Structures are given as structure tokens and as C-alpha cells.
Coordinates of C-alpha atoms in Angstrom, one line a residue:
Chain A
M1 CA 0.1 0.0 0.1
G2 CA 1.4 3.4 -0.9
E3 CA 2.2 6.2 1.5
M4 CA -0.4 8.2 3.0
S5 CA -0.5 12.0 2.8
R6 CA -2.1 14.1 5.4
G7 CA -5.2 14.6 3.2
A8 CA -5.5 10.9 2.8
R9 CA -5.6 10.3 6.5
T10 CA -8.6 12.6 6.6
D11 CA -10.2 10.7 3.9
R12 CA -9.7 7.5 5.5
Q13 CA -11.6 8.9 8.6
A14 CA -14.4 9.6 6.1
A15 CA -14.3 5.9 5.1
Q16 CA -14.6 4.9 8.7
E17 CA -17.3 7.5 9.4
L18 CA -19.4 6.2 6.7
R19 CA -19.1 2.7 7.8
R20 CA -20.1 3.8 11.3
R21 CA -23.2 5.4 10.0
C22 CA -23.9 2.2 8.1
R23 CA -23.6 0.3 11.3
E24 CA -25.9 2.6 13.3
G25 CA -28.6 2.5 10.5
A26 CA -28.2 6.1 9.6
F27 CA -26.9 5.5 6.1
L28 CA -29.0 3.2 4.0
Y29 CA -28.2 4.8 0.3
P30 CA -26.2 4.0 -2.6
T31 CA -22.7 4.6 -2.0
C32 CA -21.7 6.2 -5.6
G33 CA -19.8 9.5 -4.9
E34 CA -19.2 8.9 -1.1
V35 CA -15.7 9.1 0.2
P36 CA -14.2 9.9 -3.2
G37 CA -10.8 8.4 -4.0
F38 CA -11.4 5.3 -1.8
V39 CA -12.0 1.8 -2.9
Q40 CA -15.6 0.5 -2.8
A41 CA -15.8 -3.2 -3.1
N42 CA -18.4 -5.7 -4.3
V43 CA -19.1 -8.3 -1.6
V44 CA -20.2 -12.0 -1.7
I45 CA -20.8 -14.0 1.4
L46 CA -21.1 -17.8 1.1
P47 CA -20.9 -20.8 3.4
R48 CA -17.7 -22.4 3.5
E49 CA -18.8 -25.5 1.7
F50 CA -19.2 -23.2 -1.6
A51 CA -16.2 -21.0 -0.9
F52 CA -13.5 -23.3 -2.6
D53 CA -15.4 -23.5 -5.9
F54 CA -16.1 -19.7 -5.8
L55 CA -12.8 -18.8 -5.1
L56 CA -11.6 -21.2 -7.8
F57 CA -14.1 -19.4 -10.1
C58 CA -12.4 -16.0 -9.2
Q59 CA -8.9 -17.3 -9.8
R60 CA -10.0 -18.7 -13.2
N61 CA -11.7 -15.5 -14.4
P62 CA -9.5 -12.7 -12.8
K63 CA -10.7 -10.1 -15.0
P64 CA -14.5 -10.1 -14.0
C65 CA -13.8 -11.4 -10.6
P66 CA -10.6 -9.4 -9.2
L67 CA -10.3 -10.5 -5.6
L68 CA -9.3 -7.8 -3.1
E69 CA -9.6 -9.9 0.0
V70 CA -11.0 -13.3 1.3
T71 CA -11.8 -13.5 4.8
E72 CA -11.2 -16.6 7.2
P73 CA -14.5 -18.4 7.8
G74 CA -16.8 -16.9 10.4
D75 CA -14.5 -13.8 10.6
P76 CA -16.4 -10.7 9.5
E77 CA -13.5 -8.4 9.7
P78 CA -11.8 -7.6 6.2
R79 CA -8.3 -7.1 7.9
V80 CA -6.6 -5.9 4.7
M81 CA -9.0 -3.5 3.2
A82 CA -10.6 -2.3 6.3
A83 CA -9.1 -3.4 9.6
G84 CA -11.8 -3.1 12.5
A85 CA -14.8 -3.1 10.2
D86 CA -17.6 -5.5 10.5
L87 CA -19.1 -6.9 7.2
R88 CA -22.3 -7.9 8.9
T89 CA -23.1 -4.4 9.8
D90 CA -21.0 -1.8 7.6
L91 CA -22.7 -2.1 4.2
P92 CA -25.8 0.3 3.7
R93 CA -27.9 -2.6 2.3
Y94 CA -27.5 -6.2 1.6
R95 CA -29.3 -8.8 -0.6
V96 CA -30.0 -12.3 0.6
F97 CA -30.4 -15.3 -1.7
E98 CA -31.7 -18.7 -0.9
R99 CA -31.0 -21.4 -3.7
G100 CA -30.5 -18.4 -6.3
Q101 CA -33.7 -16.9 -5.2
F102 CA -33.9 -13.3 -3.9
V103 CA -35.6 -13.3 -0.4
A104 CA -34.7 -10.2 1.5
E105 CA -32.8 -6.8 1.5
P106 CA -31.9 -6.0 5.1
T107 CA -29.6 -3.4 6.2
D108 CA -27.7 -5.7 8.6
I109 CA -27.1 -9.3 8.5
Q110 CA -26.0 -10.1 12.1
D111 CA -29.1 -12.4 12.6
L112 CA -28.1 -14.3 9.6
W113 CA -24.5 -14.6 10.3
R114 CA -23.0 -18.1 10.5
N115 CA -19.5 -19.6 11.9
D116 CA -19.1 -20.8 8.2
F117 CA -19.6 -17.9 6.3
V118 CA -16.8 -16.9 4.1
S119 CA -16.7 -13.2 2.8
F120 CA -15.4 -12.3 -0.7
L121 CA -14.3 -8.8 -1.5
L122 CA -14.1 -7.9 -5.3
G123 CA -12.9 -4.9 -7.1
C124 CA -15.5 -2.4 -8.5
S125 CA -15.1 -0.2 -11.6
F126 CA -15.6 3.0 -9.6
T127 CA -11.8 2.8 -8.8
F128 CA -10.7 3.0 -12.5
E129 CA -13.6 5.5 -13.4
S130 CA -12.0 8.0 -10.8
A131 CA -8.7 7.5 -12.9
L132 CA -10.5 8.0 -16.1
L133 CA -12.0 11.3 -15.0
A134 CA -8.7 12.5 -13.5
A135 CA -7.2 12.1 -17.0
G136 CA -9.9 14.1 -18.7
L137 CA -11.7 11.2 -20.2
G138 CA -15.6 11.6 -19.4
V139 CA -17.5 8.8 -18.1
R140 CA -20.9 8.8 -20.2
H141 CA -23.3 7.3 -17.7
L142 CA -22.0 9.8 -15.1
E143 CA -22.8 12.8 -17.4
E144 CA -26.3 11.7 -18.3
R145 CA -29.5 11.5 -16.2
G146 CA -32.3 9.0 -16.4
P147 CA -36.0 9.9 -16.6
D148 CA -36.0 9.9 -12.8
G149 CA -33.5 12.8 -12.7
L150 CA -30.8 10.6 -11.1
V151 CA -27.3 9.8 -12.6
K152 CA -27.5 6.7 -14.6
N153 CA -25.7 3.5 -13.7
V154 CA -23.4 2.0 -16.1
P155 CA -24.9 -0.3 -18.9
M156 CA -24.2 -3.8 -18.6
Y157 CA -24.4 -6.5 -20.9
R158 CA -24.4 -10.4 -21.0
T159 CA -22.0 -11.6 -23.6
N160 CA -21.7 -14.9 -25.5
I161 CA -18.2 -15.3 -23.9
A162 CA -18.5 -18.2 -21.2
C163 CA -16.4 -17.8 -18.2
R164 CA -14.3 -20.8 -17.0
A165 CA -16.7 -22.9 -14.7
A166 CA -15.4 -24.1 -11.2
G167 CA -17.6 -26.7 -9.7
P168 CA -21.2 -25.2 -9.7
F169 CA -20.3 -21.8 -10.6
A170 CA -20.5 -21.0 -14.3
G171 CA -22.0 -18.4 -16.5
P172 CA -21.3 -15.8 -19.2
L173 CA -18.9 -12.9 -19.0
V174 CA -21.0 -9.8 -18.2
V175 CA -19.4 -6.5 -19.4
S176 CA -19.8 -2.8 -18.6
M177 CA -19.7 -0.2 -21.6
R178 CA -18.5 3.2 -21.8
P179 CA -18.2 5.0 -25.2
Y180 CA -15.1 6.8 -26.3
R181 CA -13.8 8.5 -29.4
A182 CA -11.1 6.2 -31.4
E183 CA -8.4 8.7 -30.4
Q184 CA -9.4 8.3 -26.7
V185 CA -9.4 4.6 -26.8
P186 CA -5.6 4.1 -26.4
L187 CA -5.5 6.3 -23.4
A188 CA -8.6 4.8 -21.7
I189 CA -7.2 1.4 -22.2
R190 CA -3.8 2.2 -20.9
I191 CA -5.2 3.9 -17.8
T192 CA -7.6 1.1 -17.0
G193 CA -4.8 -1.7 -17.6
R194 CA -3.0 -0.1 -14.7
F195 CA -5.8 -1.5 -12.3
P196 CA -5.9 -5.2 -12.6
G197 CA -7.5 -5.4 -9.1
V198 CA -10.6 -3.7 -10.5
H199 CA -11.1 -5.4 -14.0
G200 CA -8.1 -3.7 -15.6
A201 CA -8.0 -3.0 -19.5
P202 CA -11.1 -3.7 -21.7
V203 CA -12.0 -7.1 -23.0
H204 CA -13.4 -5.9 -26.3
L205 CA -14.4 -2.8 -28.3
G206 CA -16.2 -1.6 -31.4
D207 CA -18.6 -4.3 -32.7
P208 CA -21.1 -5.5 -30.0
G209 CA -22.5 -8.2 -32.1
A210 CA -18.9 -10.0 -32.1
I211 CA -19.6 -10.7 -28.3
G212 CA -23.2 -11.6 -28.7
I213 CA -24.7 -8.1 -27.6
A214 CA -27.6 -7.4 -29.9
D215 CA -28.7 -4.1 -29.0
L216 CA -26.6 -1.4 -27.0
D217 CA -29.9 0.3 -26.3
R218 CA -31.2 -2.6 -24.2
P219 CA -28.6 -3.3 -21.6
D220 CA -29.3 -6.5 -19.5
W221 CA -28.5 -4.4 -16.3
G222 CA -28.0 -0.5 -15.8
D223 CA -29.1 2.1 -18.1
A224 CA -28.5 2.8 -21.8
V225 CA -26.3 5.8 -22.6
T226 CA -25.8 7.8 -25.8
L227 CA -23.2 6.4 -28.3
R228 CA -22.2 9.7 -30.4
P229 CA -21.1 9.7 -33.8
G230 CA -17.5 8.5 -34.1
E231 CA -17.6 6.9 -30.8
L232 CA -16.7 3.2 -30.2
P233 CA -18.3 1.2 -27.4
V234 CA -15.6 -0.2 -25.3
F235 CA -16.4 -3.1 -23.1
W236 CA -14.9 -3.9 -19.7
A237 CA -15.4 -7.2 -17.5
C238 CA -17.9 -6.4 -15.0
G239 CA -18.5 -7.3 -11.4
V240 CA -22.1 -8.6 -12.2
T241 CA -20.2 -11.7 -13.7
P242 CA -19.5 -13.4 -10.3
Q243 CA -23.2 -12.5 -9.1
A244 CA -24.6 -14.2 -12.0
A245 CA -22.3 -17.2 -11.6
L246 CA -23.1 -17.2 -7.9
L247 CA -26.9 -17.7 -8.4
N248 CA -26.6 -20.2 -11.0
A249 CA -24.7 -22.3 -8.4
L250 CA -28.0 -22.4 -6.3
P251 CA -26.2 -22.1 -2.9
P252 CA -28.6 -22.6 0.0
I253 CA -27.7 -19.1 1.2
A254 CA -25.9 -16.1 -0.3
I255 CA -25.4 -12.8 0.7
T256 CA -24.2 -9.7 -1.4
H257 CA -24.3 -6.1 -1.3
A258 CA -27.5 -4.5 -2.7
P259 CA -26.9 -3.1 -6.1
G260 CA -24.8 0.1 -5.7
H261 CA -24.6 -0.1 -2.1
M262 CA -21.1 -1.1 -1.8
F263 CA -18.6 -1.7 1.2
V264 CA -16.5 1.4 1.4
C265 CA -12.7 0.4 2.2
D266 CA -9.8 2.1 3.9
V267 CA -7.7 1.7 0.8
R268 CA -7.2 4.6 -1.8
D269 CA -8.1 4.0 -5.3
D270 CA -4.5 4.8 -6.3
E271 CA -3.2 2.1 -4.0
L272 CA -4.6 -0.5 -6.3
Q273 CA -2.6 1.1 -9.2
R274 CA 0.1 -1.2 -10.6
T275 CA 3.4 0.2 -10.1
P276 CA 3.7 2.6 -13.1
P277 CA 6.2 1.5 -15.8
S278 CA 9.4 3.1 -16.0
P279 CA 9.5 5.0 -19.3
E280 CA 12.9 4.4 -20.6
P281 CA 13.6 1.2 -22.9
D282 CA 15.9 -1.5 -21.4
A283 CA 18.5 -0.9 -24.3
F284 CA 19.8 2.0 -22.1
A285 CA 20.3 -0.1 -19.2
P286 CA 23.6 -1.9 -18.6
Chain B
M1 CA -1.2 -16.3 -24.7
G2 CA 1.1 -14.7 -27.2
E3 CA 1.2 -15.9 -30.9
M4 CA 3.5 -19.0 -31.6
S5 CA 6.2 -18.9 -34.1
R6 CA 7.1 -22.1 -36.1
G7 CA 10.1 -22.4 -33.9
A8 CA 7.8 -22.3 -30.8
R9 CA 5.7 -25.1 -32.2
T10 CA 8.7 -27.4 -32.4
D11 CA 9.5 -26.6 -28.7
R12 CA 5.8 -27.3 -27.6
Q13 CA 6.4 -30.7 -29.2
A14 CA 9.6 -30.9 -27.2
A15 CA 7.5 -30.2 -24.0
Q16 CA 5.0 -33.0 -25.0
E17 CA 7.8 -35.2 -25.7
L18 CA 9.4 -34.7 -22.4
R19 CA 6.1 -35.4 -20.6
R20 CA 5.7 -38.6 -22.7
R21 CA 9.1 -39.9 -21.5
C22 CA 8.1 -39.1 -18.0
R23 CA 5.0 -41.1 -18.5
E24 CA 6.7 -44.1 -19.8
G25 CA 9.3 -43.9 -17.1
A26 CA 12.2 -42.9 -19.5
F27 CA 12.9 -39.5 -17.8
L28 CA 13.4 -39.5 -14.0
Y29 CA 15.8 -36.6 -13.8
P30 CA 15.9 -33.0 -12.6
T31 CA 14.3 -30.9 -15.4
C32 CA 16.6 -27.9 -15.0
G33 CA 17.7 -26.9 -18.7
E34 CA 15.1 -29.3 -20.4
V35 CA 12.9 -27.6 -23.0
P36 CA 14.4 -24.3 -22.8
G37 CA 11.9 -21.3 -23.1
F38 CA 9.0 -23.3 -21.6
V39 CA 7.5 -22.8 -18.3
Q40 CA 8.3 -25.3 -15.6
A41 CA 5.8 -25.6 -12.6
N42 CA 5.9 -26.4 -9.1
V43 CA 3.1 -28.9 -8.3
V44 CA 1.1 -29.3 -5.0
I45 CA -1.7 -32.1 -4.9
L46 CA -4.1 -32.0 -1.9
P47 CA -7.6 -33.4 -0.8
R48 CA -10.2 -31.1 -1.7
E49 CA -10.9 -30.7 2.2
F50 CA -7.6 -28.7 2.4
A51 CA -7.9 -27.0 -1.0
F52 CA -9.9 -23.9 0.0
D53 CA -7.4 -23.0 2.6
F54 CA -4.4 -23.6 0.4
L55 CA -6.0 -21.7 -2.3
L56 CA -6.7 -18.9 0.2
F57 CA -3.0 -19.1 1.3
C58 CA -1.8 -18.7 -2.2
Q59 CA -4.4 -15.8 -2.8
R60 CA -3.1 -14.0 0.2
N61 CA 0.5 -14.5 -0.5
P62 CA 0.9 -14.3 -4.3
K63 CA 4.6 -13.3 -4.4
P64 CA 5.7 -16.8 -3.0
C65 CA 2.6 -18.6 -4.3
P66 CA 1.9 -17.4 -7.9
L67 CA -1.0 -19.5 -9.1
L68 CA -0.6 -20.7 -12.7
E69 CA -3.7 -23.2 -12.7
V70 CA -5.9 -25.1 -10.1
T71 CA -7.6 -28.1 -11.3
E72 CA -11.0 -29.5 -10.7
P73 CA -11.2 -32.0 -8.0
G74 CA -10.3 -35.3 -9.2
D75 CA -9.2 -34.2 -12.7
P76 CA -5.5 -34.8 -13.4
E77 CA -5.4 -32.7 -16.7
P78 CA -4.0 -29.2 -16.5
R79 CA -6.1 -27.8 -19.1
V80 CA -4.6 -24.3 -19.4
M81 CA -0.9 -25.0 -19.1
A82 CA -0.8 -28.2 -20.7
A83 CA -4.0 -29.6 -22.3
G84 CA -3.9 -33.3 -22.6
A85 CA -1.2 -33.9 -20.0
D86 CA -1.8 -36.1 -17.0
L87 CA -0.5 -34.8 -13.6
R88 CA -0.5 -38.3 -12.3
T89 CA 2.2 -39.6 -14.6
D90 CA 3.8 -36.5 -16.5
L91 CA 6.4 -35.3 -13.7
P92 CA 9.8 -37.2 -13.5
R93 CA 9.5 -37.8 -9.7
Y94 CA 7.1 -36.9 -7.0
R95 CA 7.3 -36.7 -3.2
V96 CA 4.6 -38.0 -1.0
F97 CA 3.9 -36.6 2.6
E98 CA 1.6 -38.0 5.2
R99 CA 0.8 -35.6 8.2
G100 CA 4.0 -33.7 7.0
Q101 CA 6.2 -36.4 7.0
F102 CA 8.0 -37.5 3.8
V103 CA 7.1 -41.1 3.1
A104 CA 7.8 -41.8 -0.6
E105 CA 9.5 -40.6 -3.8
P106 CA 7.7 -42.4 -6.5
T107 CA 8.0 -41.7 -10.3
D108 CA 4.2 -42.1 -10.8
I109 CA 1.1 -41.4 -8.6
Q110 CA -1.6 -43.4 -10.4
D111 CA -2.0 -45.9 -7.4
L112 CA -2.3 -43.0 -4.9
W113 CA -4.7 -40.9 -7.0
R114 CA -8.0 -40.0 -5.6
N115 CA -11.3 -38.4 -6.9
D116 CA -10.9 -35.6 -4.3
F117 CA -7.4 -34.7 -5.2
V118 CA -6.9 -31.0 -6.3
S119 CA -3.6 -30.0 -8.1
F120 CA -2.0 -26.6 -7.8
L121 CA 0.5 -25.4 -10.4
L122 CA 2.6 -22.6 -9.1
G123 CA 5.1 -20.4 -11.0
C124 CA 8.9 -21.1 -10.7
S125 CA 11.8 -18.8 -11.0
F126 CA 13.2 -20.7 -14.0
T127 CA 10.9 -18.6 -16.0
F128 CA 12.5 -15.2 -15.0
E129 CA 16.0 -16.6 -15.0
S130 CA 15.8 -17.1 -18.8
A131 CA 14.8 -13.5 -18.9
L132 CA 17.8 -12.5 -16.7
L133 CA 20.0 -14.3 -19.0
A134 CA 18.7 -13.0 -22.1
A135 CA 19.2 -9.4 -20.9
G136 CA 22.9 -10.2 -20.1
L137 CA 22.7 -10.4 -16.4
G138 CA 24.3 -13.5 -15.0
V139 CA 22.7 -16.0 -12.8
R140 CA 25.3 -16.9 -10.1
H141 CA 24.2 -20.3 -9.1
L142 CA 24.1 -21.4 -12.8
E143 CA 27.6 -20.2 -13.3
E144 CA 29.0 -22.1 -10.5
R145 CA 29.6 -25.8 -9.8
G146 CA 29.4 -27.7 -6.4
P147 CA 32.0 -30.2 -5.2
D148 CA 30.0 -32.9 -7.0
G149 CA 30.7 -30.9 -10.2
L150 CA 27.2 -30.3 -10.9
V151 CA 25.6 -26.9 -11.5
K152 CA 24.6 -25.5 -8.1
N153 CA 20.8 -24.9 -7.0
V154 CA 19.8 -21.6 -6.1
P155 CA 20.5 -20.6 -2.5
M156 CA 17.2 -20.4 -0.4
Y157 CA 16.8 -18.9 3.1
R158 CA 14.1 -18.7 5.7
T159 CA 13.1 -15.2 6.6
N160 CA 11.7 -13.5 9.6
I161 CA 8.8 -12.3 7.5
A162 CA 5.6 -14.3 8.3
C163 CA 3.3 -15.1 5.4
R164 CA -0.4 -14.3 5.9
A165 CA -1.9 -17.5 7.2
A166 CA -5.0 -19.3 5.8
G167 CA -6.7 -22.0 8.0
P168 CA -3.8 -24.3 9.0
F169 CA -1.5 -23.1 6.2
A170 CA 1.1 -20.8 7.8
G171 CA 4.9 -20.2 7.9
P172 CA 7.7 -17.9 7.0
L173 CA 8.3 -16.2 3.6
V174 CA 11.3 -18.3 1.9
V175 CA 13.4 -16.4 -0.3
S176 CA 16.1 -17.2 -3.2
M177 CA 19.1 -15.1 -3.6
R178 CA 21.0 -14.0 -6.7
P179 CA 24.0 -11.5 -6.4
Y180 CA 24.1 -8.4 -8.7
R181 CA 26.4 -5.3 -8.8
A182 CA 24.5 -2.0 -7.7
E183 CA 24.3 -0.8 -11.2
Q184 CA 22.7 -4.2 -12.4
V185 CA 20.0 -4.1 -9.7
P186 CA 17.6 -1.8 -11.4
L187 CA 17.4 -3.9 -14.7
A188 CA 17.2 -7.2 -12.6
I189 CA 14.2 -5.7 -10.6
R190 CA 12.5 -4.3 -13.8
I191 CA 12.9 -7.6 -15.9
T192 CA 11.7 -9.9 -13.1
G193 CA 8.9 -7.3 -12.3
R194 CA 7.2 -8.0 -15.5
F195 CA 6.7 -11.6 -14.5
P196 CA 4.3 -11.5 -11.5
G197 CA 3.3 -15.1 -12.3
V198 CA 6.7 -16.4 -11.3
H199 CA 7.4 -14.3 -8.2
G200 CA 7.8 -11.0 -9.7
A201 CA 10.3 -8.3 -8.6
P202 CA 12.5 -8.8 -5.5
V203 CA 11.1 -8.4 -2.0
H204 CA 14.3 -7.3 -0.5
L205 CA 18.0 -6.6 -1.2
G206 CA 21.4 -5.6 0.5
D207 CA 21.3 -6.6 4.4
P208 CA 20.4 -10.3 5.0
G209 CA 20.2 -9.6 8.5
A210 CA 17.1 -7.2 8.1
I211 CA 15.0 -10.2 7.2
G212 CA 16.5 -12.6 9.6
I213 CA 18.9 -14.3 7.5
A214 CA 22.2 -14.9 9.7
D215 CA 24.7 -16.2 7.3
L216 CA 24.4 -16.2 3.5
D217 CA 27.0 -19.0 3.4
R218 CA 24.7 -21.3 5.0
P219 CA 21.3 -21.5 3.2
D220 CA 18.6 -23.6 4.5
W221 CA 17.8 -25.1 1.0
G222 CA 20.0 -25.3 -2.2
D223 CA 23.8 -24.1 -2.5
A224 CA 25.6 -21.2 -1.2
V225 CA 27.2 -18.9 -4.1
T226 CA 29.9 -16.7 -4.3
L227 CA 29.2 -12.8 -3.5
R228 CA 31.7 -10.8 -5.1
P229 CA 33.1 -7.4 -3.7
G230 CA 30.6 -4.8 -4.7
E231 CA 27.7 -7.1 -5.2
L232 CA 24.4 -6.8 -3.3
P233 CA 22.3 -10.1 -2.3
V234 CA 19.0 -9.5 -4.0
F235 CA 16.1 -11.8 -2.7
W236 CA 13.2 -13.1 -4.4
A237 CA 10.0 -14.7 -3.0
C238 CA 10.5 -18.4 -3.5
G239 CA 8.3 -21.5 -4.3
V240 CA 9.7 -23.3 -1.2
T241 CA 7.4 -20.9 0.8
P242 CA 4.1 -22.9 0.0
Q243 CA 5.7 -26.3 0.3
A244 CA 6.9 -25.3 3.9
A245 CA 3.3 -24.1 4.6
L246 CA 1.9 -27.1 3.3
L247 CA 3.9 -29.5 5.5
N248 CA 3.0 -27.3 8.6
A249 CA -0.7 -27.8 7.9
L250 CA -0.3 -31.6 8.5
P251 CA -2.8 -32.8 5.8
P252 CA -3.2 -36.5 5.9
I253 CA -1.6 -36.7 2.3
A254 CA 0.0 -34.1 0.1
I255 CA 1.9 -34.8 -2.9
T256 CA 4.3 -32.5 -4.6
H257 CA 7.1 -32.5 -7.3
A258 CA 10.4 -34.1 -6.1
P259 CA 12.7 -30.8 -5.8
G260 CA 14.0 -29.7 -9.2
H261 CA 11.8 -32.4 -11.0
M262 CA 9.1 -30.0 -12.3
F263 CA 5.9 -30.1 -14.5
V264 CA 7.0 -28.9 -17.9
C265 CA 4.2 -27.0 -19.5
D266 CA 3.1 -26.0 -22.9
V267 CA 3.4 -22.3 -22.2
R268 CA 6.2 -20.3 -23.1
D269 CA 8.1 -18.3 -20.6
D270 CA 7.4 -15.2 -22.5
E271 CA 3.7 -15.8 -22.5
L272 CA 3.9 -15.1 -18.8
Q273 CA 5.4 -11.7 -19.1
R274 CA 3.0 -8.9 -18.3
T275 CA 2.1 -6.8 -21.4
P276 CA 4.9 -4.5 -21.9
P277 CA 4.6 -0.9 -20.7
S278 CA 4.2 1.6 -23.6
P279 CA 7.2 3.9 -23.2
E280 CA 5.5 7.3 -23.8
P281 CA 4.3 9.3 -21.0
D282 CA 0.5 9.8 -20.6
A283 CA 1.0 13.7 -21.1
F284 CA 1.2 13.1 -24.8
A285 CA -1.9 11.4 -25.1
P286 CA -5.3 13.4 -25.8

């Protein structure tokens, strides 16, 4: 983890403060835009019996399933991403699934907690969106508003690319899409490629039909966004992929964050950036 | 995986040929120097009951435990690293451990195979040693011979750095050491840093005492090598780390490759190299 500046310490307190408000039931909202600059994680909680196969699914499909941390069975504390936090209380809202069926959306899962629960924290594209914005590349869904007046969610699509299965976990790669002009694409690729912990570089671009997407205006999740003349749709592996595989596996119980209601970590977005390459070619070295 | 040249195809046939000779009992020797340019993997085979914790140990300690592939329980075929191969027969020599005790060194494990066995293939520093040599950086243990006239094995040391534990898997970080002159160190670091799948960049350099190594001339495994005036010892995370953690966990049975008798894969060393960074700074991009 990188060195913290004074400003970063203040922000870390903001992350702790947001989690405290979640814990006390005072913050029950989507986390988009909260504690800017800090990592927000997808959360999947499963019985240990299913944990090996799910961990293997993530290991085999690292682009859509970038693991940030896996807890010890029964331990609700994510010691790397947010020491002292409690995954049973510190998310604003959860979703509970039984045999793949949605059954409840509680704001706390203390009553459901079991000593064999393993928690998986997975990277989320919020992290690289900050880096895209910082580089002057717009992020279309953050610029547009839906009919309800709210900022849009990124459009997500089921593809015809199968993930590598692991035990009962299987399913298609799901991608998110952001439009860029051809001359912006190289920078968008290079910036996001520095963040392998949050999906990394795109998996495809240009022709949606080539990966089984029939109509960009009808995303499977999230909101359609405008594709302007001269823009290419650019597709990144998406954190909905493991959720879809999770539900296909029909575990007796599974708990995830509610969509958009992420776990806010103590780690800064830039701490997930791969060490930047040194620019000089090797030929100049001894 | 990168594109294969005609020459590479010939080499891939060489990898398949070597595995065939292992399978037929005709090759029972250390694999160092065999099928140059192709990845050789550390192998750990464990009952499924222990597989989650071992996979978690690797996930938590990626520098010493770089996972190349994990097989489905009972499946002896490593479909990514060597499709069609059989991990029960295609290594020259195995070691069998019961409750952490070495019990046998067979050349085939078909009789021991169980339907709940999970195989882990882990990266080995042979891969980055090829890249160091190709860059004109010597690899000391390959240049020196022991009293038996044979090329030395890399010196390996137990450190005072604890790995992050996972269930019963715990132990110290083990490092390998290669000496370089100060002006060679940056290139050695940058080259190996491109291979995160085979331990990546060094973890330490300079003062052995700072990481709990009392005497460079007395490695815990392998052979001592000469440190010349002006050279620094450079330490890389080592694949003995997971083996030590494995035996600490006292599984009823565990099978590994015999030291130096690795699994030769169909994947080229350079295919494990991270996409090289593009040299121009971002400031030139739009």
C-alpha cells in the first residue's frame, strides 16, 4: 500500500465515518460518490462449503472477478481492506438469496451470520472511473441523467463469452460499456490497464455483435447511454459476472451487497494502481 | 497467450515429448535446462478438504505462491498450462507426505490418486532466470559448480517475514538469492517485475540480517554461491514457501514434485510476461 498524505488520512476517517453510519442504520443509500478516492468493493458472502469453488471461479476468471480480499471462515473483519470493520453491519444494504432466489434486502445481517460464512471482497469499476475522470476522459453514464433525474448506472450486457467454470459456478462474462472516440481509446485502455485489481483493461471494443450483444440500447442491467457519432463502445469485464455465476450455483444461502450499496474500504483507489512502468527502454540499461 | 512462431511449435512438441518420456518412465531426472523457453511449474496436490485453505493461502501470498492453474477436484489434466497432460504420470518424480512427514518418492502416482485430489500449479523462477540471462545478467548459481561437479541450485533462506496465514497453512516467507552489482540491480528488478506469475520483482535486497538471514553462506535449502566485492544480495520470494506452509498444515496426504523435478508446461516463458508498458508518458495522449 502506498504512503498516506495528511489529506489521505482525513479521507480514511471519512471511510470509517461512513461505515459507522451504516452500522448505526443512519446511512442506507447507494455509495456512488461517497468518500471519493477510496475503494468501494463488491461483497459476496457464502458458506465455506461453497467457498473453494467460488474462490476457484475467481482465480480462473480474474478480469471479471478481481479479488481484493477473502476472509477466514466466520470472521466478519476484512483485515486488509478495512481493519476493524464488520461486514455484518458496515454495508448500507444487503441482498439475501436462498437457492438463487432473492428473499430479502436487510440493512444488517447479524441475525443471519454463521460461523462458516466466508466473505469475498471484489474490485469495482468505480476505482478506474476516478482515474479516467482524472485523465480528462469523460464517463458517459455519470454525465447523463435518467427519466427519474438521477445519474445513470453504467450499462451492462451479457456476452456470448463463457467464463471458465469451477464446480457449480458457471455463466457468461458480463461487461460494462463506456463510449470513447477512437483517439481516446488508447489512453482509456492504458489507464484502466494499470488497475488489474478492478477489472483492468477492456476485453473488447467496437462491434457489440461480435460478443453476442444484440442491442446497445437494451442493456441487461443498468441504463442505456448515448453513443455519439465517431464513438466506439468499449467493453470492460464487470462485477455482475460473479454475481450471476453465484446465483447459477444455487447455494442454500448467499448474501451480497445490494446493487450500488457497496462496502467502502480504507484503501485509496491509487493504492490499487499497478506500479507505473518506468519509461526508458531496456536498451539504455547496462 | 502470445502468438506462436514456427520455432515455438517445435518447442511445444519438445515439452510434450518430455512429458511422454516421464509417463513412460524413461525420464526420471531434474528438469533444469530441459525444453528451454518453456514454463516449468511447482506442483502441489491436496485433498479437496484442504484445497480452500491452500488456495486462500496462495491468494493471500501471491509473491511466493503465484498460481498458474488449479484443477477441478479429481481431474488430473491441467487444461490451461498443458491440455492433454496427466499430472499423475507426467512429472519425472514426486514426493509424498503423510501428516507432514516425507514417506515416498515415486515416479508415478496413479496408485495414490483420489477423486478428491486438487492440483495446484505454481510459477517457478526458472522462467525469469531465462529473461535475466537474455538481458545479459548472469545468474550466479548457474555459473558455479558444487563439489560434485554439478551446476548449483539457487540458495534459499527462511526469513523472519511471516506469510499471511489461511486456516492451517502458515509459515515464514522463504526467499531465493541472486547477487548483482548495484548498477545491475535496477534492470534485474524491472525484468523480473514483468513476471508476476513467477514471483515477480524482488522482495528485499542488501542486508540479509534485516530479514532474519544470519549467514548467506549457510542457506536453508540449495547451495551457497559467491558474493563478489561490490555485489548486493537480491532476494526474491521463493516457491519453497508454499511447500513449507503445506507441511506445517499436516494434511493426511500431500503430493508435490520432487525438488528440481518440475512439471514442464506447453506455455512459453514469454507468455507469462506482463504486457510490456508503452514507453510514452501519458501527457502526450489526448
